[in-house]
PDB file of C-alpha atoms in Angstrom:
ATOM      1  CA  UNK A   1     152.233 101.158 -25.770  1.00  0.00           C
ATOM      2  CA  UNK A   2     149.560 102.602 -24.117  1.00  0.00           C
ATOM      3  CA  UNK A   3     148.854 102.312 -20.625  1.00  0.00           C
ATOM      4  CA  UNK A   4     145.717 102.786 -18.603  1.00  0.00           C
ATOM      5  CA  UNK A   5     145.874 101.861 -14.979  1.00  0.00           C
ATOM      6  CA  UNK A   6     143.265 101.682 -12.133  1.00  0.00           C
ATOM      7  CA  UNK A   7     143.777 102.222  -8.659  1.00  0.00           C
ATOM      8  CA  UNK A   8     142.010  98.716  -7.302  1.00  0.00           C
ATOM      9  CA  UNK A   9     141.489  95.753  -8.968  1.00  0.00           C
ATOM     10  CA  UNK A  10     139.207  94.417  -6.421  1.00  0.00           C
ATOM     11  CA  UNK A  11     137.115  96.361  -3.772  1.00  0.00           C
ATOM     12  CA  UNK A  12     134.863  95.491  -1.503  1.00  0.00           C
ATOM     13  CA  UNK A  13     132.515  99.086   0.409  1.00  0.00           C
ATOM     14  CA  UNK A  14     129.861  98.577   2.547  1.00  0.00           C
ATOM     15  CA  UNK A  15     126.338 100.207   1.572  1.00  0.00           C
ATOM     16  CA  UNK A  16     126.164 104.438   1.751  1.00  0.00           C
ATOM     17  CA  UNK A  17     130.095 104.289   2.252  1.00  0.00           C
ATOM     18  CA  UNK A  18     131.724 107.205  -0.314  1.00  0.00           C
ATOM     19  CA  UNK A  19     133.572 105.377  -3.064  1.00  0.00           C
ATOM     20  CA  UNK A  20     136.647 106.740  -5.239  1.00  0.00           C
ATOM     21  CA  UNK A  21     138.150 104.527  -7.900  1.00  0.00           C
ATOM     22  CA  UNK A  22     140.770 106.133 -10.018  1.00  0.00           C
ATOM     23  CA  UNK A  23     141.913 106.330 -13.714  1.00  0.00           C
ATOM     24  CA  UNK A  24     145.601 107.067 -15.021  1.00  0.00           C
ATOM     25  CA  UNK A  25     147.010 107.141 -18.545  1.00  0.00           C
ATOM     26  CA  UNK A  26     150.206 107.586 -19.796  1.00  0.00           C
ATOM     27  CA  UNK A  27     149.609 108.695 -23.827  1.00  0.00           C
ATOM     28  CA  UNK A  28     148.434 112.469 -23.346  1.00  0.00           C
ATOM     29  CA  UNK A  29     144.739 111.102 -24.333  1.00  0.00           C
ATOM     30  CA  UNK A  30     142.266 113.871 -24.398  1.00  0.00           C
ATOM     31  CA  UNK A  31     139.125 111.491 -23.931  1.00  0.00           C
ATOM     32  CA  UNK A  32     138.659 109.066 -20.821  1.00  0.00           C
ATOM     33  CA  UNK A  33     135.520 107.314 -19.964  1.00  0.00           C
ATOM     34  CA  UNK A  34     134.239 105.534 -17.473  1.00  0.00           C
ATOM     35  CA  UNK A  35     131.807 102.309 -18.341  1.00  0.00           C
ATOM     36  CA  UNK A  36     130.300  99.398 -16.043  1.00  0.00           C
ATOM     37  CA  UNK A  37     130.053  95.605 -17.265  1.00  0.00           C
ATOM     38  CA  UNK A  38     127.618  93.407 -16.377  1.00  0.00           C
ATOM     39  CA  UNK A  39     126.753  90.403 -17.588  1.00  0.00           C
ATOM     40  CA  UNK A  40     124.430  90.602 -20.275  1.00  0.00           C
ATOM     41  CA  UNK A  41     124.234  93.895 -20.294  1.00  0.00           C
ATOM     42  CA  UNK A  42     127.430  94.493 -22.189  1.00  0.00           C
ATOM     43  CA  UNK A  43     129.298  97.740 -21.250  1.00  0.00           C
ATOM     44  CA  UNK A  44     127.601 100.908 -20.396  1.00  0.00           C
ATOM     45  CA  UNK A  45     129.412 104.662 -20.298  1.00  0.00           C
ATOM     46  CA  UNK A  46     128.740 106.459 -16.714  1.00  0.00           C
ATOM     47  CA  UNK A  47     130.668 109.175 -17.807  1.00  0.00           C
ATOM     48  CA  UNK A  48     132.819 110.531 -20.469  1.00  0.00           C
ATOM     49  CA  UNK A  49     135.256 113.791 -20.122  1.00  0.00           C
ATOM     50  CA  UNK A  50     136.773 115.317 -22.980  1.00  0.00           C
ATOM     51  CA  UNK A  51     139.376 117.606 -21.732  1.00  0.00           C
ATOM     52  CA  UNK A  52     140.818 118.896 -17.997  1.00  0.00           C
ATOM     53  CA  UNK A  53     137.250 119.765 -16.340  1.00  0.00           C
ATOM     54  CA  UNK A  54     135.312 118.915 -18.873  1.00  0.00           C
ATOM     55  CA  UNK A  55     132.497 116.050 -18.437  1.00  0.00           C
ATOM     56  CA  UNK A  56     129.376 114.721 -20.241  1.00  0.00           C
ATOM     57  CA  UNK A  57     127.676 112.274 -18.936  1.00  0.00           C
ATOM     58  CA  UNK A  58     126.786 109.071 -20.541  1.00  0.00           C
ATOM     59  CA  UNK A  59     123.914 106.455 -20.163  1.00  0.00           C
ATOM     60  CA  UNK A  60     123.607 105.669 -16.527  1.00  0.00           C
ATOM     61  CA  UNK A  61     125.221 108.695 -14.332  1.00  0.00           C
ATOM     62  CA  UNK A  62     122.503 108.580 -11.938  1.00  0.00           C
ATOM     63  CA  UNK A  63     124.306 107.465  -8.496  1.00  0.00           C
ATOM     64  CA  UNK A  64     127.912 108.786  -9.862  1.00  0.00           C
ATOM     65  CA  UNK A  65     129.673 111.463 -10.249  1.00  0.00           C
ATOM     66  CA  UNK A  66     133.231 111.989 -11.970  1.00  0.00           C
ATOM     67  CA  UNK A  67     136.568 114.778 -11.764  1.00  0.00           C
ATOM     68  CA  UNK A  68     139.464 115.382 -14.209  1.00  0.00           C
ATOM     69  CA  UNK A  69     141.301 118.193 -12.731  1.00  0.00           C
ATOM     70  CA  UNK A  70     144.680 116.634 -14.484  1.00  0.00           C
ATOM     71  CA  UNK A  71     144.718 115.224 -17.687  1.00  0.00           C
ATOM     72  CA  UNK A  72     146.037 112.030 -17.005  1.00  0.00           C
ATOM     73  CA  UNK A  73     143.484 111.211 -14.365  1.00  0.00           C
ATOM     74  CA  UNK A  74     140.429 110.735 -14.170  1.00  0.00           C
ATOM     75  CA  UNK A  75     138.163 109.385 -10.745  1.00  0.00           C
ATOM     76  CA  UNK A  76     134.379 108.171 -10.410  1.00  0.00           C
ATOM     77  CA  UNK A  77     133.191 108.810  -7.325  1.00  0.00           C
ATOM     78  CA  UNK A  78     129.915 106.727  -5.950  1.00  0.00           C
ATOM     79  CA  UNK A  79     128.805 109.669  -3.356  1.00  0.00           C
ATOM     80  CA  UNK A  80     127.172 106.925  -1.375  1.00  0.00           C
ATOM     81  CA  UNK A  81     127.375 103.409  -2.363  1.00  0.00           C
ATOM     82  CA  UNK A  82     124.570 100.914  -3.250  1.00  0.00           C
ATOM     83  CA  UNK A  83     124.362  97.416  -3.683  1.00  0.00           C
ATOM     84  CA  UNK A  84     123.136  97.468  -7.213  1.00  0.00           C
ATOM     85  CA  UNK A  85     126.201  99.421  -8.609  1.00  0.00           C
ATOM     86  CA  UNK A  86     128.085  95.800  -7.557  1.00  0.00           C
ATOM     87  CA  UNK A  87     129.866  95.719 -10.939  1.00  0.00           C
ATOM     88  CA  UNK A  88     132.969  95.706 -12.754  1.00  0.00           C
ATOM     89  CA  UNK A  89     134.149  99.154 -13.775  1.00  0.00           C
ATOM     90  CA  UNK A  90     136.265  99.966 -16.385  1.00  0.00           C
ATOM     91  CA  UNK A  91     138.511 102.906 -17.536  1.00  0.00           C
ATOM     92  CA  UNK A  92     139.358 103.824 -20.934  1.00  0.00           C
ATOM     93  CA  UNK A  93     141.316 106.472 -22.618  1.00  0.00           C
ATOM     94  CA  UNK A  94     141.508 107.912 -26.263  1.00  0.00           C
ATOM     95  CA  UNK A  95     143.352 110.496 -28.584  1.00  0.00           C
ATOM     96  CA  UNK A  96     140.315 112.532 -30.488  1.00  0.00           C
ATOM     97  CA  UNK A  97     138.258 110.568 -33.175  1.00  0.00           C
ATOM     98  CA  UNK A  98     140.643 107.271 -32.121  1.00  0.00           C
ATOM     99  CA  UNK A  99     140.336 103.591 -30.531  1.00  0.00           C
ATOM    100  CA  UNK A 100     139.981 103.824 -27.211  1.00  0.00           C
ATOM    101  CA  UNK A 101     142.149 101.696 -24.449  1.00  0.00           C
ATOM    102  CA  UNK A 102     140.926 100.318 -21.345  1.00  0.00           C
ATOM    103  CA  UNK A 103     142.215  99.770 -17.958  1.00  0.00           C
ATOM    104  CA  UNK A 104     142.272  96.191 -16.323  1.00  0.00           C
ATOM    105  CA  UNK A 105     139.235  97.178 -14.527  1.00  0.00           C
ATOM    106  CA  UNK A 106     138.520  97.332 -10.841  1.00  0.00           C
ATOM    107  CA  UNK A 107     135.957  94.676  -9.716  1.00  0.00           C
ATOM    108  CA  UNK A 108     133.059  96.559  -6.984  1.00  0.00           C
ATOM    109  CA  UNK A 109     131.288  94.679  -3.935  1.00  0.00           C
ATOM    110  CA  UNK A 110     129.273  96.878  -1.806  1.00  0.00           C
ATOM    111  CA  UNK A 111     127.273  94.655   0.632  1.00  0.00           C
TER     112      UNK A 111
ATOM    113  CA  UNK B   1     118.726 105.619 -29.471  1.00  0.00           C
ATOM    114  CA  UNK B   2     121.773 103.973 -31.365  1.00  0.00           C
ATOM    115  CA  UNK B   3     121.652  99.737 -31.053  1.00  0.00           C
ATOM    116  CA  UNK B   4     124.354  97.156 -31.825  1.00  0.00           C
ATOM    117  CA  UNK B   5     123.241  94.017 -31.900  1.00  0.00           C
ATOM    118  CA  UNK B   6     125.543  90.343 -31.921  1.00  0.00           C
ATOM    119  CA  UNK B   7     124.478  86.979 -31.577  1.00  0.00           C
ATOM    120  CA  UNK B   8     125.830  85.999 -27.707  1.00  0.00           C
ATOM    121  CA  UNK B   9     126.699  82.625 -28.459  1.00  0.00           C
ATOM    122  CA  UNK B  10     128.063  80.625 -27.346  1.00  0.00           C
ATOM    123  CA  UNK B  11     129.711  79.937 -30.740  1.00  0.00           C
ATOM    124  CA  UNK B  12     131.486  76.770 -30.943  1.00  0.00           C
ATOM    125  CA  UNK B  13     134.053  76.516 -34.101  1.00  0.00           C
ATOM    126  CA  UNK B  14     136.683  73.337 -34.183  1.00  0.00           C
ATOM    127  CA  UNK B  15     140.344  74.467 -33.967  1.00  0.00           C
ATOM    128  CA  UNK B  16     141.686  75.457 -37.459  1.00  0.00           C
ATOM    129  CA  UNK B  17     138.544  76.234 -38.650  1.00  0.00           C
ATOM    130  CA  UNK B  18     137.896  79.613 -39.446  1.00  0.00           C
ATOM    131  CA  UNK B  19     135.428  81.568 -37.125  1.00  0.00           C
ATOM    132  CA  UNK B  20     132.634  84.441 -38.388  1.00  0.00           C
ATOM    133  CA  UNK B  21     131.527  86.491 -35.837  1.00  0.00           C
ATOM    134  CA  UNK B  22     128.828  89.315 -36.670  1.00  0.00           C
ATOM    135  CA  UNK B  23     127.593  92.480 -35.976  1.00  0.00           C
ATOM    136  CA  UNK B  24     124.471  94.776 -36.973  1.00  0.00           C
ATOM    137  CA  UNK B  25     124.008  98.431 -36.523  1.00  0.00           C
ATOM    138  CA  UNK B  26     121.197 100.705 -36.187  1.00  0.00           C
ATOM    139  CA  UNK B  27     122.787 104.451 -36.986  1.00  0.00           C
ATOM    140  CA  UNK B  28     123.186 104.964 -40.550  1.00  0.00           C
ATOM    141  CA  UNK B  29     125.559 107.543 -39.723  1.00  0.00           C
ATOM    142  CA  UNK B  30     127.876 105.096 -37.987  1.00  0.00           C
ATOM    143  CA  UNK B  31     131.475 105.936 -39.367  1.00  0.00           C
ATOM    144  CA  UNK B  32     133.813 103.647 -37.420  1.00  0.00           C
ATOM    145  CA  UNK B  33     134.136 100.445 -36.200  1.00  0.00           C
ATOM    146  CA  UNK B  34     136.285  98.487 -34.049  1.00  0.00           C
ATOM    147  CA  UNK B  35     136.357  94.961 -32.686  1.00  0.00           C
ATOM    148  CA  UNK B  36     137.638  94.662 -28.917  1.00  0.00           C
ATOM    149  CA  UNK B  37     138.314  90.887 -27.312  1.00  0.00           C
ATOM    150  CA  UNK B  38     137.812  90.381 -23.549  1.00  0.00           C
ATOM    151  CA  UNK B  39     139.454  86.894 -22.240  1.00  0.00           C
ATOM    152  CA  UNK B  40     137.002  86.429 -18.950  1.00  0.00           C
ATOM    153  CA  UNK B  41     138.016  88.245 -16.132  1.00  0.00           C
ATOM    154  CA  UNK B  42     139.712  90.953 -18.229  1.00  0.00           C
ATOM    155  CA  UNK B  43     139.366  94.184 -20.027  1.00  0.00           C
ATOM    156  CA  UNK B  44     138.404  94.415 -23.746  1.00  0.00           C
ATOM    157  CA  UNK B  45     141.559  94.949 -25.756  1.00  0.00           C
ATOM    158  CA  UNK B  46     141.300  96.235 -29.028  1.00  0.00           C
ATOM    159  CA  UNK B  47     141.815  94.218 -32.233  1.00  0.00           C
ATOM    160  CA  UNK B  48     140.779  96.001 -35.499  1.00  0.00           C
ATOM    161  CA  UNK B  49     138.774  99.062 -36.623  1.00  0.00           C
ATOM    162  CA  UNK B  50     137.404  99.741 -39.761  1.00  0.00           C
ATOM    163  CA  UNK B  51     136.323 102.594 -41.838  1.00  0.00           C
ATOM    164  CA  UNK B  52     135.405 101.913 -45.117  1.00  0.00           C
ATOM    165  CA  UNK B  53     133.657  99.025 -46.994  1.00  0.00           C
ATOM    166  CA  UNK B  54     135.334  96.254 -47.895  1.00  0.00           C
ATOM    167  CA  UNK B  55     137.791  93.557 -46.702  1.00  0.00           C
ATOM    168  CA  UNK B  56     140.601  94.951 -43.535  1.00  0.00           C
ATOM    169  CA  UNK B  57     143.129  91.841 -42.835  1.00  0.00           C
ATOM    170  CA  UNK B  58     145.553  91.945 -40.094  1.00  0.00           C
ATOM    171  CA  UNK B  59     147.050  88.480 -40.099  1.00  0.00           C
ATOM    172  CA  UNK B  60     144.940  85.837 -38.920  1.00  0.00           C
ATOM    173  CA  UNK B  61     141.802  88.230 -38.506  1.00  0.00           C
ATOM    174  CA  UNK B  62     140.267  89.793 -41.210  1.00  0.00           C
ATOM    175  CA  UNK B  63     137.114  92.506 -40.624  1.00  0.00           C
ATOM    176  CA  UNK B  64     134.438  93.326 -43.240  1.00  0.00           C
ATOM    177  CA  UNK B  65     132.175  95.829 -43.493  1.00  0.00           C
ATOM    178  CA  UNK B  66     129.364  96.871 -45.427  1.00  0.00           C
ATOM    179  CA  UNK B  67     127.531 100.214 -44.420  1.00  0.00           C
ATOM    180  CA  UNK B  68     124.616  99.993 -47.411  1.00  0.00           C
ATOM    181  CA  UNK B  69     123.382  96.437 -44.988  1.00  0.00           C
ATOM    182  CA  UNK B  70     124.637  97.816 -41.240  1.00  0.00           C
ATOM    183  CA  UNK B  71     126.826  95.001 -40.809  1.00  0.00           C
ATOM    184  CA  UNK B  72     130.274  94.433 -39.835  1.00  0.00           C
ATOM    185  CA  UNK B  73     132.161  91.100 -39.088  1.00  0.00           C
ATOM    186  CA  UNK B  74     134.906  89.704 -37.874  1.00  0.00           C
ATOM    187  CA  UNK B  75     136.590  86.769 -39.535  1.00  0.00           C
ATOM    188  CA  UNK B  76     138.996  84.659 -37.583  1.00  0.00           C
ATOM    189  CA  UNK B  77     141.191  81.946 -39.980  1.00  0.00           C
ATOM    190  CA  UNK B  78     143.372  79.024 -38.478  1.00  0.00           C
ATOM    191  CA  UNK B  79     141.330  79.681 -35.076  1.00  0.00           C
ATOM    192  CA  UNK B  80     143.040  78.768 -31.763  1.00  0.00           C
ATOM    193  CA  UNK B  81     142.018  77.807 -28.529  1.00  0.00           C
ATOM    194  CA  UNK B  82     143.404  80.758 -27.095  1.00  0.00           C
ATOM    195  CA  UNK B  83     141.234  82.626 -29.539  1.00  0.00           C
ATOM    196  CA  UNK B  84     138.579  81.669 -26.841  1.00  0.00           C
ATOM    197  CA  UNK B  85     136.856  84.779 -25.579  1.00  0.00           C
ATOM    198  CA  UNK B  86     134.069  87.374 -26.165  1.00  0.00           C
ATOM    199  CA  UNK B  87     134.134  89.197 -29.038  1.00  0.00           C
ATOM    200  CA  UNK B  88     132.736  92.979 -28.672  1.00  0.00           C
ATOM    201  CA  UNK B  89     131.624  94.700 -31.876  1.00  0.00           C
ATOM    202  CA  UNK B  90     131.327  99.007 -31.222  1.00  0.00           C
ATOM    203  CA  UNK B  91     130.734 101.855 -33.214  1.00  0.00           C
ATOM    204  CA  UNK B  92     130.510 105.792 -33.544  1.00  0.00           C
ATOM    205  CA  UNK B  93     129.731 108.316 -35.903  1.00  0.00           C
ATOM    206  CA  UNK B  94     131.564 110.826 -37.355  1.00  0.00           C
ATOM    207  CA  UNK B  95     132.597 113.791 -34.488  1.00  0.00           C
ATOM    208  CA  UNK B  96     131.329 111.427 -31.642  1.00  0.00           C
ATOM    209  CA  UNK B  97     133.965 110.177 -29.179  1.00  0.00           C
ATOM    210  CA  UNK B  98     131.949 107.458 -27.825  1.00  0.00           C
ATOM    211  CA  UNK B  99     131.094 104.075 -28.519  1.00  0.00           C
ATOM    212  CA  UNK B 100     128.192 102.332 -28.635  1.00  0.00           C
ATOM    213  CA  UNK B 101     128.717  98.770 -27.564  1.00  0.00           C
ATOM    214  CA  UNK B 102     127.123  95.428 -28.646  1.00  0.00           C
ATOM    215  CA  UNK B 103     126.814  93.069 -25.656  1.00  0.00           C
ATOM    216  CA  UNK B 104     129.296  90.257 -27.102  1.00  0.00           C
ATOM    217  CA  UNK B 105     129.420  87.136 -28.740  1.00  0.00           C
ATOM    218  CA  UNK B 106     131.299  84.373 -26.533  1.00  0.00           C
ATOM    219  CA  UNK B 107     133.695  82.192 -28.767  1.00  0.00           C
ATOM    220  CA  UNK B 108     134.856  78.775 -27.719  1.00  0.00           C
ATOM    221  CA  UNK B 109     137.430  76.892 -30.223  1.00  0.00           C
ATOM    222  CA  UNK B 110     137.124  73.051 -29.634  1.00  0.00           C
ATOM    223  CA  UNK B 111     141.107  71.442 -29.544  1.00  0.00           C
TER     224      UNK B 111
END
């Protein structure tokens, strides 16, 4: 089975505090992504990577910014938190042209 | 800019009965298609895909597709409570890796 873990499951940063929430998978996926949910605004890709260093970014990567110096992990970084990236964030991982498999997802507060 | 579009619900559908959930696309080069479900307070876990026209079944689900109308559905037979969720409808084209997502239809089964 494959398994995508995050670091947190719940986190709770103050405003303009640096941010790091972190993505592991354990099937040798070449794609990860990183997506926000909110409520009626479905899910929404920050950033995507598509191999070790490689990144594209997605529909909303203003605020963010993303690594993948190992293949199995990849982090999102919020360089300096604000309250309206308050969200849940999710991870998800894929083998090239495949499904892809998502993390429980770490739940953000930043008051 | 690519759009997938689903009813939000809620969508109420006695226990037993069987349960159509839809999906519209706006890409006519969409090639793939997958249905996730996301029990509140979870992750979206992945249920079917679908590539070509026609009729997929995978025991009690069955997905259908039909690329000439930009529609895809998801048919759920002998529904169960715990079938209770949202349903998320996503697509990509051919040599994309990412997914466009619809913003969910909620399900409730009545007992």
């Amino acid at each position: 089975d494959v398994k995508v873990t995050q670091s947190s499951r719940y986190l709770v940063k103050r405003t303009g505090e640096k941010v790091f929430l972190e993505c592991v998978q354990d099937m040798d996926h070449e794609n990860m992504f990183w997506y926000r949910q909110d409520p009626g605004l479905g899910l929404r890709l920050i950033y995507f990577s598509y191999d070790v260093k490689m990144k594209e970014k997605g529909d909303i990567p203003e605020g963010y910014s993303v690594s993948r110096e190992k293949k199995e992990r990849f982090s999102l970084i919020l360089e300096s938190a604000s309250t309206n990236q308050t969200s849940m964030y999710l991870c998800a991982s894929s083998a090239r042209y495949n499904e892809q498999f998502f993390g429980p997802g770490t739940r953000l507060t930043v008051l | 800019q690519k759009e997938v579009e689903q009813n939000s619900g809620p969508l109420s559908v006695p226990e037993g009965a069987i349960a159509s959930l839809n999906c519209t696309y706006s890409d006519r080069g969409s090639q793939s298609f997958f249905w996730y479900r996301q029990y509140s307070g979870k992750s979206p876990e992945l249920i079917m895909f679908i590539y070509s026209n026609g009729d997929k079944e995978d025991g009690r689900f069955t997905a259908q597709l039909n690329k000439a109308s930009q529609y895809v559905s998801l048919l759920i037979r002998d529904s169960q409570p715990s079938d209770s969720a949202t349903y998320l409808c996503a697509v990509n084209d051919f040599g994309n890796e990412k997914l466009t997502f619809g913003t969910g239809t909620r399900l409730t089964i009545i007992p």
